[in-house]
């Protein structure tokens, strides 16, 4: 297990050192110095192993101001944050310490809760700056994924491994996978598949924080790592929102039937290895896929069980409209939703889902004079014959309503779709016998 971070307390009064030591000994390995000269020698000994220095001003041999002056000429010492803690509260001394590079200034006597918060804030800010700096430095030297411009697998793993080393903050790892990507390549072609990969890479980069690592670790698989989370809810919100972006956002530049599944692992405040956290996130991804895709799952959090296995039953939607797709997906709770652009594409699902489709949605809301032919094409497909269908018609279009009724529609949903109304109308079709 990794050692705790090191804190150097510099004060000539033993009582003051003991008070600070008691406050921080559970979080840090404490090193003590009784004057400025001893502080300088300990910095030479421990170097960048020191996470922070608490420095008094008035001390024998060498004062705190002497230490700060020396610090300005030592590149290693200059990277260690120094918080001055002293009884001197005059403005001139404060200005002098800040001019010499002190990170913060606290006067004695101090409130323990306040000093803890201020020190944690300094370290948190420094950690974020280090992450940003390391990302930028490594970006110059590292090989990026040529297709998307985000980090490749090797770079992603390297960055996350370094961030996890000696980490005591809350963090999260998200594995993001494009659903049914083989279908995208087979039906729409590899160029379309490449465009979708690039679109999702861009969306991920824009959706997450500047300090988060976003990389492509496989053909259609991505990884996001979030360090120093204020709470686990931020990661959950980010994962949930991103899983919905492709489903319900009409202006997103990707095909309407593309969705992603996300597996997320949230760390405790202890050191983890890359492999340990990835294994948890990957297991959560499997659960997201098993529960119906197009959603996120969190490791160790059980999803409520449905009345039956979603993978055993499905409904099939023919639609080119993203808003229609999103609305139908929102009302489909008891089975998996399969989406196609044209009747011919249904062949892709025949082998896996023949005998498992319990309801068809046929969207004719964007058709103009071709409604009957489109419905007939679907109804003539051998393995879909006899399955009830709901027609999605343009609201108020009597011609579309008539065409759907003439061809035996079990019901009609007007578009744009009111999801509350639609959910109530299709409820009778959702009672599937096991």
PDB file of N, CA and C in Angstrom, residues 308-386:
ATOM      1  N   UNK A 308     -39.529  -9.665 -16.443  1.00  0.00           N
ATOM      2  CA  UNK A 308     -38.971 -10.743 -17.251  1.00  0.00           C
ATOM      3  C   UNK A 308     -37.666 -10.260 -17.858  1.00  0.00           C
ATOM      4  N   UNK A 309     -36.958 -11.119 -18.532  1.00  0.00           N
ATOM      5  CA  UNK A 309     -35.658 -10.816 -19.106  1.00  0.00           C
ATOM      6  C   UNK A 309     -35.828  -9.944 -20.349  1.00  0.00           C
ATOM      7  N   UNK A 310     -35.281  -8.718 -20.313  1.00  0.00           N
ATOM      8  CA  UNK A 310     -35.403  -7.813 -21.461  1.00  0.00           C
ATOM      9  C   UNK A 310     -34.819  -8.419 -22.717  1.00  0.00           C
ATOM     10  N   UNK A 311     -33.776  -9.192 -22.606  1.00  0.00           N
ATOM     11  CA  UNK A 311     -33.120  -9.735 -23.790  1.00  0.00           C
ATOM     12  C   UNK A 311     -33.972 -10.792 -24.486  1.00  0.00           C
ATOM     13  N   UNK A 312     -35.014 -11.271 -23.823  1.00  0.00           N
ATOM     14  CA  UNK A 312     -35.841 -12.317 -24.410  1.00  0.00           C
ATOM     15  C   UNK A 312     -36.932 -11.754 -25.310  1.00  0.00           C
ATOM     16  N   UNK A 313     -37.254 -10.472 -25.189  1.00  0.00           N
ATOM     17  CA  UNK A 313     -38.332  -9.876 -25.955  1.00  0.00           C
ATOM     18  C   UNK A 313     -37.888  -8.527 -26.498  1.00  0.00           C
ATOM     19  N   UNK A 314     -38.527  -8.106 -27.592  1.00  0.00           N
ATOM     20  CA  UNK A 314     -38.150  -6.833 -28.200  1.00  0.00           C
ATOM     21  C   UNK A 314     -39.316  -6.268 -28.988  1.00  0.00           C
ATOM     22  N   UNK A 315     -39.284  -4.970 -29.174  1.00  0.00           N
ATOM     23  CA  UNK A 315     -40.171  -4.305 -30.128  1.00  0.00           C
ATOM     24  C   UNK A 315     -39.286  -3.722 -31.218  1.00  0.00           C
ATOM     25  N   UNK A 316     -39.853  -3.571 -32.414  1.00  0.00           N
ATOM     26  CA  UNK A 316     -39.071  -3.119 -33.570  1.00  0.00           C
ATOM     27  C   UNK A 316     -39.648  -1.799 -34.074  1.00  0.00           C
ATOM     28  N   UNK A 317     -38.805  -0.792 -34.184  1.00  0.00           N
ATOM     29  CA  UNK A 317     -39.231   0.523 -34.646  1.00  0.00           C
ATOM     30  C   UNK A 317     -38.591   0.842 -35.986  1.00  0.00           C
ATOM     31  N   UNK A 318     -39.426   1.170 -36.972  1.00  0.00           N
ATOM     32  CA  UNK A 318     -38.939   1.663 -38.262  1.00  0.00           C
ATOM     33  C   UNK A 318     -39.132   3.172 -38.268  1.00  0.00           C
ATOM     34  N   UNK A 319     -38.034   3.928 -38.209  1.00  0.00           N
ATOM     35  CA  UNK A 319     -38.132   5.379 -38.190  1.00  0.00           C
ATOM     36  C   UNK A 319     -36.789   5.996 -38.552  1.00  0.00           C
ATOM     37  N   UNK A 320     -36.858   7.115 -39.263  1.00  0.00           N
ATOM     38  CA  UNK A 320     -35.661   7.883 -39.575  1.00  0.00           C
ATOM     39  C   UNK A 320     -35.566   9.137 -38.706  1.00  0.00           C
ATOM     40  N   UNK A 321     -36.526   9.321 -37.827  1.00  0.00           N
ATOM     41  CA  UNK A 321     -36.638  10.540 -37.040  1.00  0.00           C
ATOM     42  C   UNK A 321     -36.083  10.331 -35.633  1.00  0.00           C
ATOM     43  N   UNK A 322     -35.070  11.103 -35.240  1.00  0.00           N
ATOM     44  CA  UNK A 322     -34.442  10.946 -33.931  1.00  0.00           C
ATOM     45  C   UNK A 322     -35.425  11.234 -32.797  1.00  0.00           C
ATOM     46  N   UNK A 323     -36.293  12.236 -32.961  1.00  0.00           N
ATOM     47  CA  UNK A 323     -37.234  12.567 -31.901  1.00  0.00           C
ATOM     48  C   UNK A 323     -38.234  11.435 -31.678  1.00  0.00           C
ATOM     49  N   UNK A 324     -38.669  10.811 -32.753  1.00  0.00           N
ATOM     50  CA  UNK A 324     -39.565   9.664 -32.631  1.00  0.00           C
ATOM     51  C   UNK A 324     -38.851   8.523 -31.927  1.00  0.00           C
ATOM     52  N   UNK A 325     -37.624   8.290 -32.334  1.00  0.00           N
ATOM     53  CA  UNK A 325     -36.839   7.211 -31.722  1.00  0.00           C
ATOM     54  C   UNK A 325     -36.680   7.449 -30.217  1.00  0.00           C
ATOM     55  N   UNK A 326     -36.353   8.689 -29.849  1.00  0.00           N
ATOM     56  CA  UNK A 326     -36.177   9.002 -28.443  1.00  0.00           C
ATOM     57  C   UNK A 326     -37.452   8.829 -27.643  1.00  0.00           C
ATOM     58  N   UNK A 327     -38.582   9.256 -28.216  1.00  0.00           N
ATOM     59  CA  UNK A 327     -39.857   9.141 -27.511  1.00  0.00           C
ATOM     60  C   UNK A 327     -40.263   7.683 -27.314  1.00  0.00           C
ATOM     61  N   UNK A 328     -40.126   6.873 -28.360  1.00  0.00           N
ATOM     62  CA  UNK A 328     -40.491   5.452 -28.249  1.00  0.00           C
ATOM     63  C   UNK A 328     -39.568   4.743 -27.267  1.00  0.00           C
ATOM     64  N   UNK A 329     -38.300   5.108 -27.281  1.00  0.00           N
ATOM     65  CA  UNK A 329     -37.361   4.498 -26.347  1.00  0.00           C
ATOM     66  C   UNK A 329     -37.746   4.813 -24.904  1.00  0.00           C
ATOM     67  N   UNK A 330     -38.239   6.027 -24.662  1.00  0.00           N
ATOM     68  CA  UNK A 330     -38.625   6.423 -23.311  1.00  0.00           C
ATOM     69  C   UNK A 330     -39.837   5.652 -22.800  1.00  0.00           C
ATOM     70  N   UNK A 331     -40.713   5.223 -23.695  1.00  0.00           N
ATOM     71  CA  UNK A 331     -41.922   4.515 -23.243  1.00  0.00           C
ATOM     72  C   UNK A 331     -41.746   3.003 -23.263  1.00  0.00           C
ATOM     73  N   UNK A 332     -40.579   2.539 -23.760  1.00  0.00           N
ATOM     74  CA  UNK A 332     -40.346   1.098 -23.846  1.00  0.00           C
ATOM     75  C   UNK A 332     -39.600   0.643 -22.603  1.00  0.00           C
ATOM     76  N   UNK A 333     -40.305   0.048 -21.656  1.00  0.00           N
ATOM     77  CA  UNK A 333     -39.699  -0.342 -20.381  1.00  0.00           C
ATOM     78  C   UNK A 333     -39.496  -1.842 -20.265  1.00  0.00           C
ATOM     79  N   UNK A 334     -40.368  -2.614 -20.875  1.00  0.00           N
ATOM     80  CA  UNK A 334     -40.402  -4.055 -20.602  1.00  0.00           C
ATOM     81  C   UNK A 334     -39.692  -4.912 -21.640  1.00  0.00           C
ATOM     82  N   UNK A 335     -39.064  -4.299 -22.598  1.00  0.00           N
ATOM     83  CA  UNK A 335     -38.359  -5.080 -23.612  1.00  0.00           C
ATOM     84  C   UNK A 335     -37.339  -4.196 -24.299  1.00  0.00           C
ATOM     85  N   UNK A 336     -36.490  -4.809 -25.041  1.00  0.00           N
ATOM     86  CA  UNK A 336     -35.488  -4.072 -25.787  1.00  0.00           C
ATOM     87  C   UNK A 336     -36.113  -3.456 -27.034  1.00  0.00           C
ATOM     88  N   UNK A 337     -35.659  -2.248 -27.387  1.00  0.00           N
ATOM     89  CA  UNK A 337     -36.145  -1.578 -28.585  1.00  0.00           C
ATOM     90  C   UNK A 337     -35.096  -1.680 -29.682  1.00  0.00           C
ATOM     91  N   UNK A 338     -35.487  -2.230 -30.828  1.00  0.00           N
ATOM     92  CA  UNK A 338     -34.624  -2.322 -31.997  1.00  0.00           C
ATOM     93  C   UNK A 338     -35.067  -1.262 -32.995  1.00  0.00           C
ATOM     94  N   UNK A 339     -34.130  -0.518 -33.548  1.00  0.00           N
ATOM     95  CA  UNK A 339     -34.474   0.557 -34.470  1.00  0.00           C
ATOM     96  C   UNK A 339     -33.823   0.326 -35.822  1.00  0.00           C
ATOM     97  N   UNK A 340     -34.608   0.528 -36.891  1.00  0.00           N
ATOM     98  CA  UNK A 340     -34.088   0.396 -38.252  1.00  0.00           C
ATOM     99  C   UNK A 340     -34.516   1.612 -39.063  1.00  0.00           C
ATOM    100  N   UNK A 341     -33.767   1.890 -40.141  1.00  0.00           N
ATOM    101  CA  UNK A 341     -34.092   2.997 -41.036  1.00  0.00           C
ATOM    102  C   UNK A 341     -34.996   2.560 -42.179  1.00  0.00           C
ATOM    103  N   UNK A 342     -34.821   1.332 -42.627  1.00  0.00           N
ATOM    104  CA  UNK A 342     -35.568   0.841 -43.788  1.00  0.00           C
ATOM    105  C   UNK A 342     -36.004  -0.592 -43.539  1.00  0.00           C
ATOM    106  N   UNK A 343     -37.025  -1.077 -44.235  1.00  0.00           N
ATOM    107  CA  UNK A 343     -37.488  -2.461 -44.054  1.00  0.00           C
ATOM    108  C   UNK A 343     -36.378  -3.489 -44.271  1.00  0.00           C
ATOM    109  N   UNK A 344     -35.467  -3.225 -45.218  1.00  0.00           N
ATOM    110  CA  UNK A 344     -34.403  -4.183 -45.525  1.00  0.00           C
ATOM    111  C   UNK A 344     -33.485  -4.437 -44.326  1.00  0.00           C
ATOM    112  N   UNK A 345     -33.315  -3.444 -43.498  1.00  0.00           N
ATOM    113  CA  UNK A 345     -32.401  -3.568 -42.371  1.00  0.00           C
ATOM    114  C   UNK A 345     -32.917  -4.526 -41.303  1.00  0.00           C
ATOM    115  N   UNK A 346     -34.187  -4.890 -41.354  1.00  0.00           N
ATOM    116  CA  UNK A 346     -34.738  -5.819 -40.362  1.00  0.00           C
ATOM    117  C   UNK A 346     -34.055  -7.184 -40.429  1.00  0.00           C
ATOM    118  N   UNK A 347     -33.473  -7.509 -41.586  1.00  0.00           N
ATOM    119  CA  UNK A 347     -32.820  -8.815 -41.757  1.00  0.00           C
ATOM    120  C   UNK A 347     -31.670  -8.992 -40.771  1.00  0.00           C
ATOM    121  N   UNK A 348     -31.087  -7.877 -40.349  1.00  0.00           N
ATOM    122  CA  UNK A 348     -29.964  -7.968 -39.426  1.00  0.00           C
ATOM    123  C   UNK A 348     -30.369  -8.612 -38.098  1.00  0.00           C
ATOM    124  N   UNK A 349     -31.621  -8.406 -37.681  1.00  0.00           N
ATOM    125  CA  UNK A 349     -32.082  -8.895 -36.377  1.00  0.00           C
ATOM    126  C   UNK A 349     -32.796 -10.249 -36.451  1.00  0.00           C
ATOM    127  N   UNK A 350     -32.961 -10.776 -37.663  1.00  0.00           N
ATOM    128  CA  UNK A 350     -33.783 -11.982 -37.827  1.00  0.00           C
ATOM    129  C   UNK A 350     -33.267 -13.161 -37.014  1.00  0.00           C
ATOM    130  N   UNK A 351     -31.986 -13.454 -37.131  1.00  0.00           N
ATOM    131  CA  UNK A 351     -31.438 -14.652 -36.483  1.00  0.00           C
ATOM    132  C   UNK A 351     -31.599 -14.607 -34.966  1.00  0.00           C
ATOM    133  N   UNK A 352     -31.349 -13.448 -34.365  1.00  0.00           N
ATOM    134  CA  UNK A 352     -31.383 -13.347 -32.906  1.00  0.00           C
ATOM    135  C   UNK A 352     -32.785 -13.154 -32.350  1.00  0.00           C
ATOM    136  N   UNK A 353     -33.661 -12.481 -33.105  1.00  0.00           N
ATOM    137  CA  UNK A 353     -34.941 -12.058 -32.534  1.00  0.00           C
ATOM    138  C   UNK A 353     -36.178 -12.646 -33.210  1.00  0.00           C
ATOM    139  N   UNK A 354     -36.009 -13.580 -34.120  1.00  0.00           N
ATOM    140  CA  UNK A 354     -37.184 -14.196 -34.724  1.00  0.00           C
ATOM    141  C   UNK A 354     -37.987 -14.918 -33.637  1.00  0.00           C
ATOM    142  N   UNK A 355     -39.263 -14.625 -33.538  1.00  0.00           N
ATOM    143  CA  UNK A 355     -40.117 -15.204 -32.508  1.00  0.00           C
ATOM    144  C   UNK A 355     -40.112 -14.433 -31.215  1.00  0.00           C
ATOM    145  N   UNK A 356     -39.302 -13.363 -31.117  1.00  0.00           N
ATOM    146  CA  UNK A 356     -39.208 -12.582 -29.891  1.00  0.00           C
ATOM    147  C   UNK A 356     -39.777 -11.165 -30.034  1.00  0.00           C
ATOM    148  N   UNK A 357     -40.114 -10.760 -31.258  1.00  0.00           N
ATOM    149  CA  UNK A 357     -40.688  -9.443 -31.489  1.00  0.00           C
ATOM    150  C   UNK A 357     -42.179  -9.493 -31.156  1.00  0.00           C
ATOM    151  N   UNK A 358     -42.598  -8.653 -30.224  1.00  0.00           N
ATOM    152  CA  UNK A 358     -44.007  -8.684 -29.831  1.00  0.00           C
ATOM    153  C   UNK A 358     -44.789  -7.485 -30.343  1.00  0.00           C
ATOM    154  N   UNK A 359     -44.086  -6.437 -30.861  1.00  0.00           N
ATOM    155  CA  UNK A 359     -44.781  -5.240 -31.315  1.00  0.00           C
ATOM    156  C   UNK A 359     -43.926  -4.497 -32.337  1.00  0.00           C
ATOM    157  N   UNK A 360     -44.573  -3.992 -33.395  1.00  0.00           N
ATOM    158  CA  UNK A 360     -43.906  -3.176 -34.406  1.00  0.00           C
ATOM    159  C   UNK A 360     -44.381  -1.733 -34.289  1.00  0.00           C
ATOM    160  N   UNK A 361     -43.441  -0.802 -34.423  1.00  0.00           N
ATOM    161  CA  UNK A 361     -43.787   0.607 -34.578  1.00  0.00           C
ATOM    162  C   UNK A 361     -43.375   1.002 -35.996  1.00  0.00           C
ATOM    163  N   UNK A 362     -44.299   1.494 -36.777  1.00  0.00           N
ATOM    164  CA  UNK A 362     -43.990   1.912 -38.145  1.00  0.00           C
ATOM    165  C   UNK A 362     -44.244   3.422 -38.243  1.00  0.00           C
ATOM    166  N   UNK A 363     -43.187   4.177 -38.430  1.00  0.00           N
ATOM    167  CA  UNK A 363     -43.275   5.632 -38.463  1.00  0.00           C
ATOM    168  C   UNK A 363     -43.496   6.095 -39.905  1.00  0.00           C
ATOM    169  N   UNK A 364     -44.713   6.604 -40.186  1.00  0.00           N
ATOM    170  CA  UNK A 364     -45.011   7.143 -41.513  1.00  0.00           C
ATOM    171  C   UNK A 364     -45.220   8.657 -41.444  1.00  0.00           C
ATOM    172  N   UNK A 365     -44.837   9.252 -40.322  1.00  0.00           N
ATOM    173  CA  UNK A 365     -45.106  10.677 -40.106  1.00  0.00           C
ATOM    174  C   UNK A 365     -44.348  11.580 -41.066  1.00  0.00           C
ATOM    175  N   UNK A 366     -43.218  11.111 -41.601  1.00  0.00           N
ATOM    176  CA  UNK A 366     -42.444  11.928 -42.533  1.00  0.00           C
ATOM    177  C   UNK A 366     -42.667  11.531 -43.978  1.00  0.00           C
ATOM    178  N   UNK A 367     -43.544  10.550 -44.210  1.00  0.00           N
ATOM    179  CA  UNK A 367     -43.831  10.095 -45.570  1.00  0.00           C
ATOM    180  C   UNK A 367     -44.857  11.027 -46.214  1.00  0.00           C
ATOM    181  N   UNK A 368     -44.806  11.123 -47.502  1.00  0.00           N
ATOM    182  CA  UNK A 368     -45.769  11.959 -48.241  1.00  0.00           C
ATOM    183  C   UNK A 368     -46.233  11.193 -49.467  1.00  0.00           C
ATOM    184  N   UNK A 369     -47.376  10.503 -49.326  1.00  0.00           N
ATOM    185  CA  UNK A 369     -47.927   9.731 -50.431  1.00  0.00           C
ATOM    186  C   UNK A 369     -47.364   8.336 -50.569  1.00  0.00           C
ATOM    187  N   UNK A 370     -46.425   7.982 -49.667  1.00  0.00           N
ATOM    188  CA  UNK A 370     -45.789   6.655 -49.762  1.00  0.00           C
ATOM    189  C   UNK A 370     -46.102   5.803 -48.540  1.00  0.00           C
ATOM    190  N   UNK A 371     -47.109   6.213 -47.773  1.00  0.00           N
ATOM    191  CA  UNK A 371     -47.395   5.544 -46.508  1.00  0.00           C
ATOM    192  C   UNK A 371     -47.751   4.073 -46.697  1.00  0.00           C
ATOM    193  N   UNK A 372     -48.664   3.809 -47.643  1.00  0.00           N
ATOM    194  CA  UNK A 372     -49.157   2.438 -47.843  1.00  0.00           C
ATOM    195  C   UNK A 372     -48.030   1.498 -48.251  1.00  0.00           C
ATOM    196  N   UNK A 373     -47.177   1.962 -49.175  1.00  0.00           N
ATOM    197  CA  UNK A 373     -46.090   1.105 -49.659  1.00  0.00           C
ATOM    198  C   UNK A 373     -45.126   0.763 -48.530  1.00  0.00           C
ATOM    199  N   UNK A 374     -44.844   1.731 -47.677  1.00  0.00           N
ATOM    200  CA  UNK A 374     -43.908   1.481 -46.576  1.00  0.00           C
ATOM    201  C   UNK A 374     -44.478   0.458 -45.598  1.00  0.00           C
ATOM    202  N   UNK A 375     -45.755   0.606 -45.247  1.00  0.00           N
ATOM    203  CA  UNK A 375     -46.388  -0.354 -44.330  1.00  0.00           C
ATOM    204  C   UNK A 375     -46.403  -1.746 -44.951  1.00  0.00           C
ATOM    205  N   UNK A 376     -46.745  -1.818 -46.241  1.00  0.00           N
ATOM    206  CA  UNK A 376     -46.809  -3.117 -46.929  1.00  0.00           C
ATOM    207  C   UNK A 376     -45.452  -3.809 -46.941  1.00  0.00           C
ATOM    208  N   UNK A 377     -44.403  -3.040 -47.138  1.00  0.00           N
ATOM    209  CA  UNK A 377     -43.058  -3.630 -47.163  1.00  0.00           C
ATOM    210  C   UNK A 377     -42.738  -4.337 -45.853  1.00  0.00           C
ATOM    211  N   UNK A 378     -43.094  -3.700 -44.755  1.00  0.00           N
ATOM    212  CA  UNK A 378     -42.829  -4.300 -43.448  1.00  0.00           C
ATOM    213  C   UNK A 378     -43.702  -5.523 -43.226  1.00  0.00           C
ATOM    214  N   UNK A 379     -44.968  -5.419 -43.541  1.00  0.00           N
ATOM    215  CA  UNK A 379     -45.901  -6.512 -43.260  1.00  0.00           C
ATOM    216  C   UNK A 379     -45.657  -7.737 -44.131  1.00  0.00           C
ATOM    217  N   UNK A 380     -44.948  -7.565 -45.247  1.00  0.00           N
ATOM    218  CA  UNK A 380     -44.665  -8.695 -46.127  1.00  0.00           C
ATOM    219  C   UNK A 380     -43.388  -9.446 -45.746  1.00  0.00           C
ATOM    220  N   UNK A 381     -42.649  -8.949 -44.781  1.00  0.00           N
ATOM    221  CA  UNK A 381     -41.431  -9.645 -44.336  1.00  0.00           C
ATOM    222  C   UNK A 381     -41.858 -10.900 -43.580  1.00  0.00           C
ATOM    223  N   UNK A 382     -41.365 -12.044 -44.003  1.00  0.00           N
ATOM    224  CA  UNK A 382     -41.876 -13.327 -43.523  1.00  0.00           C
ATOM    225  C   UNK A 382     -41.839 -13.466 -41.997  1.00  0.00           C
ATOM    226  N   UNK A 383     -40.715 -13.123 -41.375  1.00  0.00           N
ATOM    227  CA  UNK A 383     -40.585 -13.397 -39.937  1.00  0.00           C
ATOM    228  C   UNK A 383     -41.270 -12.348 -39.061  1.00  0.00           C
ATOM    229  N   UNK A 384     -41.831 -11.286 -39.692  1.00  0.00           N
ATOM    230  CA  UNK A 384     -42.557 -10.262 -38.949  1.00  0.00           C
ATOM    231  C   UNK A 384     -44.070 -10.336 -39.158  1.00  0.00           C
ATOM    232  N   UNK A 385     -44.502 -11.295 -39.970  1.00  0.00           N
ATOM    233  CA  UNK A 385     -45.936 -11.394 -40.253  1.00  0.00           C
ATOM    234  C   UNK A 385     -46.713 -11.833 -39.010  1.00  0.00           C
ATOM    235  N   UNK A 386     -47.893 -11.225 -38.830  1.00  0.00           N
ATOM    236  CA  UNK A 386     -48.745 -11.574 -37.701  1.00  0.00           C
ATOM    237  C   UNK A 386     -48.463 -10.799 -36.438  1.00  0.00           C
TER     238      UNK A 386
END
